[in-house]
Tab-separated table of C-alpha atoms in Angstrom:
chain	number	residue	atom	x	y	z
A	1	UNK	CA	18.646	-6.985	-24.257
A	2	UNK	CA	16.666	-4.239	-26.012
A	3	UNK	CA	16.581	-1.024	-23.980
A	4	UNK	CA	12.908	-0.082	-24.419
A	5	UNK	CA	11.429	2.094	-21.710
A	6	UNK	CA	7.912	3.488	-21.410
A	7	UNK	CA	8.240	7.118	-20.401
A	8	UNK	CA	6.318	8.140	-17.292
A	9	UNK	CA	4.179	11.318	-17.231
A	10	UNK	CA	5.469	12.033	-20.734
A	11	UNK	CA	3.096	14.771	-21.870
A	12	UNK	CA	2.946	16.370	-18.424
A	13	UNK	CA	6.759	16.667	-18.428
A	14	UNK	CA	6.909	18.161	-21.902
A	15	UNK	CA	4.143	20.658	-21.132
A	16	UNK	CA	5.937	21.575	-17.903
A	17	UNK	CA	9.144	22.499	-19.704
A	18	UNK	CA	7.326	25.109	-21.835
A	19	UNK	CA	9.734	24.332	-24.670
A	20	UNK	CA	10.959	27.140	-26.908
A	21	UNK	CA	11.781	25.955	-30.455
A	22	UNK	CA	15.215	27.604	-30.301
A	23	UNK	CA	15.955	26.698	-26.687
A	24	UNK	CA	18.598	24.470	-25.116
A	25	UNK	CA	17.351	21.603	-22.952
A	26	UNK	CA	19.020	18.886	-20.933
A	27	UNK	CA	17.642	15.455	-20.124
A	28	UNK	CA	19.809	14.423	-17.185
A	29	UNK	CA	18.482	10.865	-17.002
A	30	UNK	CA	18.195	9.970	-20.675
A	31	UNK	CA	17.175	6.311	-20.285
A	32	UNK	CA	15.170	5.122	-23.267
A	33	UNK	CA	14.966	8.713	-24.604
A	34	UNK	CA	11.165	8.876	-24.626
A	35	UNK	CA	11.105	12.295	-22.995
A	36	UNK	CA	14.035	13.441	-25.125
A	37	UNK	CA	12.325	12.390	-28.335
A	38	UNK	CA	9.319	14.562	-27.499
A	39	UNK	CA	11.595	17.477	-26.636
A	40	UNK	CA	13.349	17.110	-30.003
A	41	UNK	CA	10.027	17.143	-31.830
A	42	UNK	CA	9.339	20.564	-30.295
A	43	UNK	CA	12.709	22.016	-31.328
A	44	UNK	CA	13.599	23.745	-34.599
A	45	UNK	CA	16.967	25.438	-34.177
A	46	UNK	CA	17.221	24.396	-30.534
A	47	UNK	CA	19.400	21.737	-28.965
A	48	UNK	CA	18.992	18.754	-26.665
A	49	UNK	CA	21.761	17.451	-24.407
A	50	UNK	CA	21.113	13.899	-23.236
A	51	UNK	CA	23.040	12.613	-20.212
A	52	UNK	CA	23.087	9.126	-18.726
A	53	UNK	CA	25.370	6.984	-16.563
A	54	UNK	CA	24.354	3.826	-18.430
A	55	UNK	CA	26.172	3.173	-21.722
A	56	UNK	CA	23.461	0.707	-22.771
A	57	UNK	CA	20.871	3.465	-22.427
A	58	UNK	CA	23.022	5.880	-24.413
A	59	UNK	CA	23.370	3.422	-27.289
A	60	UNK	CA	19.622	2.858	-27.351
A	61	UNK	CA	18.973	6.608	-27.227
A	62	UNK	CA	21.355	7.190	-30.123
A	63	UNK	CA	19.211	4.897	-32.289
A	64	UNK	CA	15.909	6.337	-31.088
A	65	UNK	CA	16.985	9.930	-31.664
A	66	UNK	CA	18.698	9.234	-35.004
A	67	UNK	CA	16.294	11.354	-37.053
A	68	UNK	CA	17.041	14.328	-34.772
A	69	UNK	CA	20.802	13.732	-34.590
A	70	UNK	CA	21.709	17.286	-35.663
A	71	UNK	CA	19.890	18.679	-32.621
A	72	UNK	CA	21.283	16.171	-30.112
A	73	UNK	CA	24.461	15.803	-28.060
A	74	UNK	CA	24.764	12.630	-25.959
A	75	UNK	CA	27.051	12.522	-22.917
A	76	UNK	CA	28.116	9.595	-20.724
A	77	UNK	CA	28.177	11.194	-17.296
A	78	UNK	CA	26.182	11.827	-14.138
A	79	UNK	CA	23.678	14.691	-14.180
A	80	UNK	CA	25.260	16.139	-11.037
A	81	UNK	CA	28.141	17.226	-13.295
A	82	UNK	CA	25.910	19.366	-15.492
A	83	UNK	CA	28.055	22.459	-14.946
A	84	UNK	CA	31.189	20.756	-16.248
A	85	UNK	CA	29.212	19.098	-19.062
A	86	UNK	CA	27.932	22.453	-20.314
A	87	UNK	CA	31.346	24.080	-19.965
A	88	UNK	CA	32.875	21.339	-22.120
A	89	UNK	CA	30.207	22.054	-24.740
A	90	UNK	CA	30.877	25.803	-24.654
A	91	UNK	CA	27.571	26.585	-22.923
A	92	UNK	CA	26.813	28.383	-19.683
A	93	UNK	CA	23.005	28.613	-19.407
A	94	UNK	CA	20.117	26.448	-20.614
A	95	UNK	CA	16.347	26.850	-20.865
A	96	UNK	CA	15.130	23.695	-19.197
A	97	UNK	CA	16.115	20.476	-17.519
A	98	UNK	CA	14.470	17.122	-16.788
A	99	UNK	CA	15.389	14.448	-14.234
A	100	UNK	CA	13.459	11.145	-14.307
A	101	UNK	CA	14.923	9.456	-11.234
A	102	UNK	CA	15.359	5.869	-10.100
A	103	UNK	CA	15.993	2.638	-11.963
A	104	UNK	CA	14.527	2.154	-15.443
A	105	UNK	CA	12.391	-0.746	-16.607
A	106	UNK	CA	15.125	-2.124	-18.908
A	107	UNK	CA	17.578	-2.113	-16.007
A	108	UNK	CA	15.067	-3.965	-13.827
A	109	UNK	CA	14.162	-6.430	-16.560
A	110	UNK	CA	17.758	-7.263	-17.516
A	111	UNK	CA	18.329	-9.944	-14.878
A	112	UNK	CA	22.125	-9.875	-15.111
A	113	UNK	CA	22.179	-6.265	-13.854
A	114	UNK	CA	21.145	-7.508	-10.404
A	115	UNK	CA	18.511	-4.832	-9.701
A	116	UNK	CA	15.577	-7.220	-9.381
A	117	UNK	CA	14.628	-9.364	-6.399
A	118	UNK	CA	12.544	-11.543	-8.751
A	119	UNK	CA	15.382	-13.114	-10.770
A	120	UNK	CA	18.699	-14.699	-9.827
A	121	UNK	CA	21.776	-12.721	-10.829
A	122	UNK	CA	25.137	-11.578	-9.465
A	123	UNK	CA	24.862	-8.829	-6.851
A	124	UNK	CA	25.633	-5.810	-9.023
A	125	UNK	CA	23.036	-2.961	-9.173
A	126	UNK	CA	25.362	-0.464	-10.883
A	127	UNK	CA	23.732	2.080	-13.177
A	128	UNK	CA	27.202	2.929	-14.483
A	129	UNK	CA	28.916	-0.389	-15.016
A	130	UNK	CA	32.293	1.323	-15.208
A	131	UNK	CA	32.197	2.246	-11.505
A	132	UNK	CA	33.863	-0.111	-9.016
A	133	UNK	CA	31.346	-0.230	-6.150
A	134	UNK	CA	28.766	-3.010	-6.494
A	135	UNK	CA	26.019	-4.490	-4.337
A	136	UNK	CA	28.337	-7.454	-3.684
A	137	UNK	CA	30.857	-5.149	-2.011
A	138	UNK	CA	28.214	-3.551	0.200
A	139	UNK	CA	26.511	-6.787	1.200
A	140	UNK	CA	29.708	-8.706	1.900
A	141	UNK	CA	32.142	-6.091	3.191
A	142	UNK	CA	30.384	-3.100	4.702
A	143	UNK	CA	30.170	-3.149	8.521
A	144	UNK	CA	26.948	-4.444	10.033
A	145	UNK	CA	26.068	-1.049	11.540
A	146	UNK	CA	26.509	0.653	8.176
A	147	UNK	CA	24.313	-1.963	6.518
A	148	UNK	CA	21.643	-1.427	9.160
A	149	UNK	CA	21.852	2.316	8.630
A	150	UNK	CA	21.343	2.246	4.851
A	151	UNK	CA	18.504	-0.308	5.118
A	152	UNK	CA	16.725	1.909	7.609
A	153	UNK	CA	17.486	5.311	6.077
A	154	UNK	CA	17.298	4.520	2.353
A	155	UNK	CA	14.791	1.685	2.440
A	156	UNK	CA	12.721	2.694	5.487
A	157	UNK	CA	12.994	-0.964	6.446
A	158	UNK	CA	11.732	-1.462	10.011
A	159	UNK	CA	13.487	-4.833	10.267
A	160	UNK	CA	16.881	-3.359	9.316
A	161	UNK	CA	18.665	-4.547	12.500
A	162	UNK	CA	17.486	-8.134	12.020
A	163	UNK	CA	18.305	-8.179	8.294
A	164	UNK	CA	21.793	-6.707	8.823
A	165	UNK	CA	22.460	-9.290	11.533
A	166	UNK	CA	21.304	-12.126	9.272
A	167	UNK	CA	23.546	-10.910	6.444
A	168	UNK	CA	26.512	-10.778	8.812
A	169	UNK	CA	25.864	-14.340	10.068
A	170	UNK	CA	25.788	-15.783	6.563
A	171	UNK	CA	28.743	-13.852	5.152
A	172	UNK	CA	30.924	-14.975	8.078
A	173	UNK	CA	30.739	-18.503	6.630
A	174	UNK	CA	30.562	-17.751	2.898
A	175	UNK	CA	30.199	-14.840	0.472
A	176	UNK	CA	26.683	-13.879	-0.550
A	177	UNK	CA	26.909	-14.085	-4.330
A	178	UNK	CA	23.469	-13.601	-5.896
A	179	UNK	CA	20.236	-11.663	-5.636
A	180	UNK	CA	18.093	-14.655	-4.700
A	181	UNK	CA	20.569	-15.689	-2.000
A	182	UNK	CA	20.104	-12.231	-0.540
A	183	UNK	CA	16.309	-12.481	-0.860
A	184	UNK	CA	16.340	-15.744	1.138
A	185	UNK	CA	18.455	-14.139	3.867
A	186	UNK	CA	16.107	-11.155	4.068
A	187	UNK	CA	13.094	-13.467	4.313
A	188	UNK	CA	14.746	-15.477	7.078
A	189	UNK	CA	15.210	-12.340	9.180
A	190	UNK	CA	11.592	-11.175	9.002
A	191	UNK	CA	8.638	-12.327	11.129
A	192	UNK	CA	5.789	-14.299	9.502
A	193	UNK	CA	3.464	-11.285	9.668
A	194	UNK	CA	5.854	-9.241	7.496
A	195	UNK	CA	6.104	-12.055	4.939
A	196	UNK	CA	2.326	-11.981	4.527
A	197	UNK	CA	2.296	-8.317	3.496
A	198	UNK	CA	1.368	-7.469	-0.093
A	199	UNK	CA	4.766	-5.859	-0.773
A	200	UNK	CA	7.652	-8.204	-1.566
A	201	UNK	CA	9.750	-8.634	1.603
A	202	UNK	CA	12.990	-7.726	-0.184
A	203	UNK	CA	11.703	-4.599	-1.951
A	204	UNK	CA	12.814	-2.052	0.652
A	205	UNK	CA	16.216	-3.662	1.199
A	206	UNK	CA	16.977	-3.870	-2.522
A	207	UNK	CA	15.965	-0.223	-2.916
A	208	UNK	CA	18.286	0.775	-0.088
A	209	UNK	CA	21.282	-1.153	-1.421
A	210	UNK	CA	20.706	0.173	-4.952
A	211	UNK	CA	20.605	3.764	-3.671
A	212	UNK	CA	23.850	3.194	-1.763
A	213	UNK	CA	25.599	1.551	-4.727
A	214	UNK	CA	24.749	4.440	-7.030
A	215	UNK	CA	25.009	7.304	-4.518
A	216	UNK	CA	21.570	8.401	-5.677
A	217	UNK	CA	20.701	10.880	-2.942
A	218	UNK	CA	24.064	12.621	-3.046
A	219	UNK	CA	23.908	12.891	-6.840
A	220	UNK	CA	20.334	14.181	-6.655
A	221	UNK	CA	21.208	16.914	-4.161
A	222	UNK	CA	24.231	17.948	-6.228
A	223	UNK	CA	22.230	17.813	-9.455
A	224	UNK	CA	19.484	20.050	-8.084
A	225	UNK	CA	22.048	22.602	-6.934
A	226	UNK	CA	23.715	22.457	-10.334
A	227	UNK	CA	20.357	22.937	-12.052
A	228	UNK	CA	19.876	26.232	-10.264
A	229	UNK	CA	23.288	27.474	-11.340
A	230	UNK	CA	22.892	26.650	-15.049
A	231	UNK	CA	19.224	27.467	-15.712
A	232	UNK	CA	18.447	30.831	-17.242
A	233	UNK	CA	16.029	33.032	-15.305
A	234	UNK	CA	12.618	31.675	-16.264
A	235	UNK	CA	14.110	28.268	-17.084
A	236	UNK	CA	12.114	25.239	-16.004
A	237	UNK	CA	13.143	22.187	-13.964
A	238	UNK	CA	10.948	19.068	-14.073
A	239	UNK	CA	11.712	16.151	-11.738
A	240	UNK	CA	9.960	12.772	-11.525
A	241	UNK	CA	10.487	10.838	-8.290
A	242	UNK	CA	9.411	7.322	-7.314
A	243	UNK	CA	9.650	7.168	-3.537
A	244	UNK	CA	9.113	9.468	-0.613
A	245	UNK	CA	12.756	10.042	0.322
A	246	UNK	CA	13.885	11.427	-3.032
A	247	UNK	CA	10.592	13.312	-3.417
A	248	UNK	CA	11.256	15.029	-0.075
A	249	UNK	CA	14.676	16.185	-1.299
A	250	UNK	CA	13.187	17.586	-4.521
A	251	UNK	CA	10.315	19.298	-2.708
A	252	UNK	CA	12.640	20.881	-0.156
A	253	UNK	CA	15.116	22.173	-2.743
A	254	UNK	CA	12.369	23.621	-4.928
A	255	UNK	CA	10.680	25.315	-1.973
A	256	UNK	CA	13.676	26.480	0.027
A	257	UNK	CA	16.828	25.987	-2.045
A	258	UNK	CA	18.289	23.298	0.230
A	259	UNK	CA	17.665	19.564	0.833
A	260	UNK	CA	16.865	20.076	4.512
A	261	UNK	CA	13.926	22.371	3.748
A	262	UNK	CA	15.212	25.221	5.915
A	263	UNK	CA	13.891	28.622	4.912
A	264	UNK	CA	16.555	31.296	4.414
A	265	UNK	CA	15.955	34.997	5.025
A	266	UNK	CA	17.761	38.036	3.670
A	267	UNK	CA	18.880	41.033	5.744
A	268	UNK	CA	15.351	42.424	5.743
A	269	UNK	CA	13.737	39.177	6.883
A	270	UNK	CA	12.356	38.279	3.455
A	271	UNK	CA	12.258	34.579	2.530
A	272	UNK	CA	14.826	33.733	-0.140
A	273	UNK	CA	13.907	30.942	-2.556
A	274	UNK	CA	15.611	30.154	-5.878
A	275	UNK	CA	12.533	28.782	-7.613
A	276	UNK	CA	8.886	29.578	-8.214
A	277	UNK	CA	6.750	26.451	-7.931
A	278	UNK	CA	4.706	25.791	-11.062
A	279	UNK	CA	2.613	23.052	-9.479
A	280	UNK	CA	1.839	23.482	-5.800
A	281	UNK	CA	0.148	20.098	-5.917
A	282	UNK	CA	2.291	17.208	-7.097
A	283	UNK	CA	1.325	15.665	-10.482
A	284	UNK	CA	0.718	11.890	-10.579
A	285	UNK	CA	-0.250	9.451	-13.379
A	286	UNK	CA	-3.909	9.303	-14.332
A	287	UNK	CA	-5.958	6.103	-14.436
A	288	UNK	CA	-5.193	5.464	-18.103
A	289	UNK	CA	-1.437	5.645	-17.579
A	290	UNK	CA	-1.645	3.447	-14.493
A	291	UNK	CA	-3.543	0.845	-16.500
A	292	UNK	CA	-1.005	0.940	-19.355
A	293	UNK	CA	2.095	1.155	-17.169
A	294	UNK	CA	1.665	-0.180	-13.602
A	295	UNK	CA	5.278	0.728	-12.776
A	296	UNK	CA	4.287	4.394	-12.933
A	297	UNK	CA	2.035	4.107	-9.870
A	298	UNK	CA	4.500	5.740	-7.448
A	299	UNK	CA	5.635	8.514	-9.820
A	300	UNK	CA	5.385	12.145	-8.747
A	301	UNK	CA	6.206	15.138	-10.937
A	302	UNK	CA	7.330	18.457	-9.481
A	303	UNK	CA	8.006	21.527	-11.620
A	304	UNK	CA	9.781	24.750	-10.750
A	305	UNK	CA	10.893	27.867	-12.572
A	306	UNK	CA	14.097	29.685	-11.782
A	307	UNK	CA	13.705	33.203	-10.456
A	308	UNK	CA	15.827	36.104	-11.680
A	309	UNK	CA	19.491	36.014	-10.654
């Protein structure tokens, strides 16, 4: 299917990067290349490096950025490997970096990818379809306690014990093959009051399994650390998150330099932080964007600038 993605907080992100026409910028979650296209339009002799785990996204981006091809280098990789990516390109420092986290609209809308709880498809959920771990493996083979743990920790699902137990009961008799099979099992494990809630009953569980399949939190933590090491002093980092858990990681790293949010002090008792926050208050979509793109409703943009080395 066509990989067409409506970029969230587009102009806010571009403004946040404070783009220099001759600068070097990295879009670590290239997707449909909407943000990257705007970056390219602001460059003259500068360069954009676009990184994505999804080969479908990279092919779509190649077409969308065709008129700026001389400024662009596309890389099939994970943004956590930004240090190695830049080394391979003969670069050591860059002027700005953007991460637009989570699953993209084309990935959700392509039923065969298995991200959606609204359409029947094989249990997949891989952003990088060359990796071996799939949702099928997690649902059918991971121990019940581990399932319960990811549902609770990654999905904040209060019925995690009941859902994990229901999955184990079914998979003892037969493999759970498809997304809608899994949705039915999740529904069966939840009380009637939960099924009457506005939010789809499988939303939190699907989020949790997707995060586990793609190692999203680990990659995010590594990517944020890597961003600090490769940004020039004064370089900007813009990150868009879509749920509270990943937003907490971003906020903590930007404020304290570590995912746990623990303040570090130097020998003299001064607080050591790697970044200066550009927006103390998180940026969210305005009413017009929400009306045009309802999927942006949970988006939060945080911006930070690297301090001197």
